[in-house]
């Protein structure tokens, strides 16, 4: 198995976007990434490259803080990407 290389941004990214319904999959499984993200992760523009992701969800702040403490102790050179999901108000 090939080793994964963590993509690291050069600056803080604060971006908002939409989760889109995919008709063919009949699921809310498309997240459109904004230009700000591609500016900080230019590797994502490489069409012949392959990318993956790891998603972790923590039920509460103390659980999340334990993981941050572990990252600090291990001196990991990686920053987590925070993704907040929102249900938008009705447009009726």
GROMACS .gro file of C-alpha atoms in nm:
model
   92
    1UNK     CA    1   0.000   0.000   0.000
    2UNK     CA    2   0.135   0.342  -0.095
    3UNK     CA    3   0.202   0.591   0.179
    4UNK     CA    4  -0.040   0.882   0.197
    5UNK     CA    5   0.095   1.236   0.193
    6UNK     CA    6  -0.103   1.489   0.395
    7UNK     CA    7  -0.198   1.804   0.205
    8UNK     CA    8  -0.124   2.114   0.414
    9UNK     CA    9  -0.262   2.464   0.348
   10UNK     CA   10  -0.042   2.773   0.363
   11UNK     CA   11  -0.305   2.996   0.527
   12UNK     CA   12  -0.637   2.979   0.707
   13UNK     CA   13  -0.925   2.877   0.484
   14UNK     CA   14  -1.277   2.992   0.568
   15UNK     CA   15  -1.520   2.880   0.301
   16UNK     CA   16  -1.892   2.807   0.277
   17UNK     CA   17  -2.057   2.582   0.023
   18UNK     CA   18  -2.349   2.353  -0.049
   19UNK     CA   19  -2.414   1.982  -0.019
   20UNK     CA   20  -2.587   1.880  -0.341
   21UNK     CA   21  -2.830   1.599  -0.411
   22UNK     CA   22  -2.695   1.349  -0.665
   23UNK     CA   23  -2.990   1.225  -0.873
   24UNK     CA   24  -2.812   0.916  -1.009
   25UNK     CA   25  -2.707   0.800  -0.661
   26UNK     CA   26  -3.029   0.927  -0.501
   27UNK     CA   27  -2.826   1.065  -0.212
   28UNK     CA   28  -2.690   1.387  -0.067
   29UNK     CA   29  -2.331   1.290  -0.147
   30UNK     CA   30  -2.181   1.577  -0.346
   31UNK     CA   31  -1.985   1.851  -0.172
   32UNK     CA   32  -1.866   2.123  -0.406
   33UNK     CA   33  -1.531   2.266  -0.305
   34UNK     CA   34  -1.474   2.638  -0.348
   35UNK     CA   35  -1.183   2.813  -0.519
   36UNK     CA   36  -1.026   2.905  -0.182
   37UNK     CA   37  -0.960   2.539  -0.113
   38UNK     CA   38  -0.800   2.479  -0.453
   39UNK     CA   39  -0.583   2.789  -0.405
   40UNK     CA   40  -0.440   2.637  -0.087
   41UNK     CA   41  -0.426   2.278  -0.212
   42UNK     CA   42  -0.306   2.314  -0.574
   43UNK     CA   43  -0.239   1.938  -0.582
   44UNK     CA   44  -0.617   1.889  -0.607
   45UNK     CA   45  -0.600   2.029  -0.962
   46UNK     CA   46  -0.382   1.738  -1.080
   47UNK     CA   47  -0.625   1.537  -1.292
   48UNK     CA   48  -0.405   1.228  -1.309
   49UNK     CA   49  -0.351   1.213  -0.931
   50UNK     CA   50  -0.561   1.011  -0.693
   51UNK     CA   51  -0.685   1.153  -0.363
   52UNK     CA   52  -0.854   1.005  -0.060
   53UNK     CA   53  -0.987   1.136   0.268
   54UNK     CA   54  -1.029   1.028   0.626
   55UNK     CA   55  -1.332   1.157   0.809
   56UNK     CA   56  -1.363   1.148   1.187
   57UNK     CA   57  -1.661   1.268   1.385
   58UNK     CA   58  -1.646   1.337   1.757
   59UNK     CA   59  -1.963   1.346   1.963
   60UNK     CA   60  -1.841   1.613   2.202
   61UNK     CA   61  -1.565   1.870   2.263
   62UNK     CA   62  -1.382   1.665   2.534
   63UNK     CA   63  -1.348   1.372   2.292
   64UNK     CA   64  -1.217   1.607   2.022
   65UNK     CA   65  -0.972   1.766   2.269
   66UNK     CA   66  -0.829   1.420   2.351
   67UNK     CA   67  -0.743   1.371   1.984
   68UNK     CA   68  -0.586   1.719   1.962
   69UNK     CA   69  -0.379   1.644   2.270
   70UNK     CA   70  -0.263   1.317   2.110
   71UNK     CA   71  -0.169   1.502   1.788
   72UNK     CA   72   0.037   1.751   1.989
   73UNK     CA   73   0.211   1.475   2.186
   74UNK     CA   74   0.297   1.284   1.869
   75UNK     CA   75   0.413   1.609   1.707
   76UNK     CA   76   0.209   1.524   1.400
   77UNK     CA   77   0.267   1.768   1.118
   78UNK     CA   78  -0.099   1.768   1.020
   79UNK     CA   79  -0.392   1.995   1.089
   80UNK     CA   80  -0.747   1.861   1.084
   81UNK     CA   81  -0.994   2.011   0.842
   82UNK     CA   82  -1.313   2.104   1.024
   83UNK     CA   83  -1.637   2.048   0.835
   84UNK     CA   84  -1.962   2.173   0.984
   85UNK     CA   85  -2.289   2.045   0.836
   86UNK     CA   86  -2.596   2.269   0.841
   87UNK     CA   87  -2.957   2.219   0.741
   88UNK     CA   88  -3.061   2.527   0.546
   89UNK     CA   89  -3.392   2.699   0.611
   90UNK     CA   90  -3.689   2.631   0.386
   91UNK     CA   91  -3.712   2.858   0.081
   92UNK     CA   92  -4.093   2.855   0.053
   0.00000   0.00000   0.00000
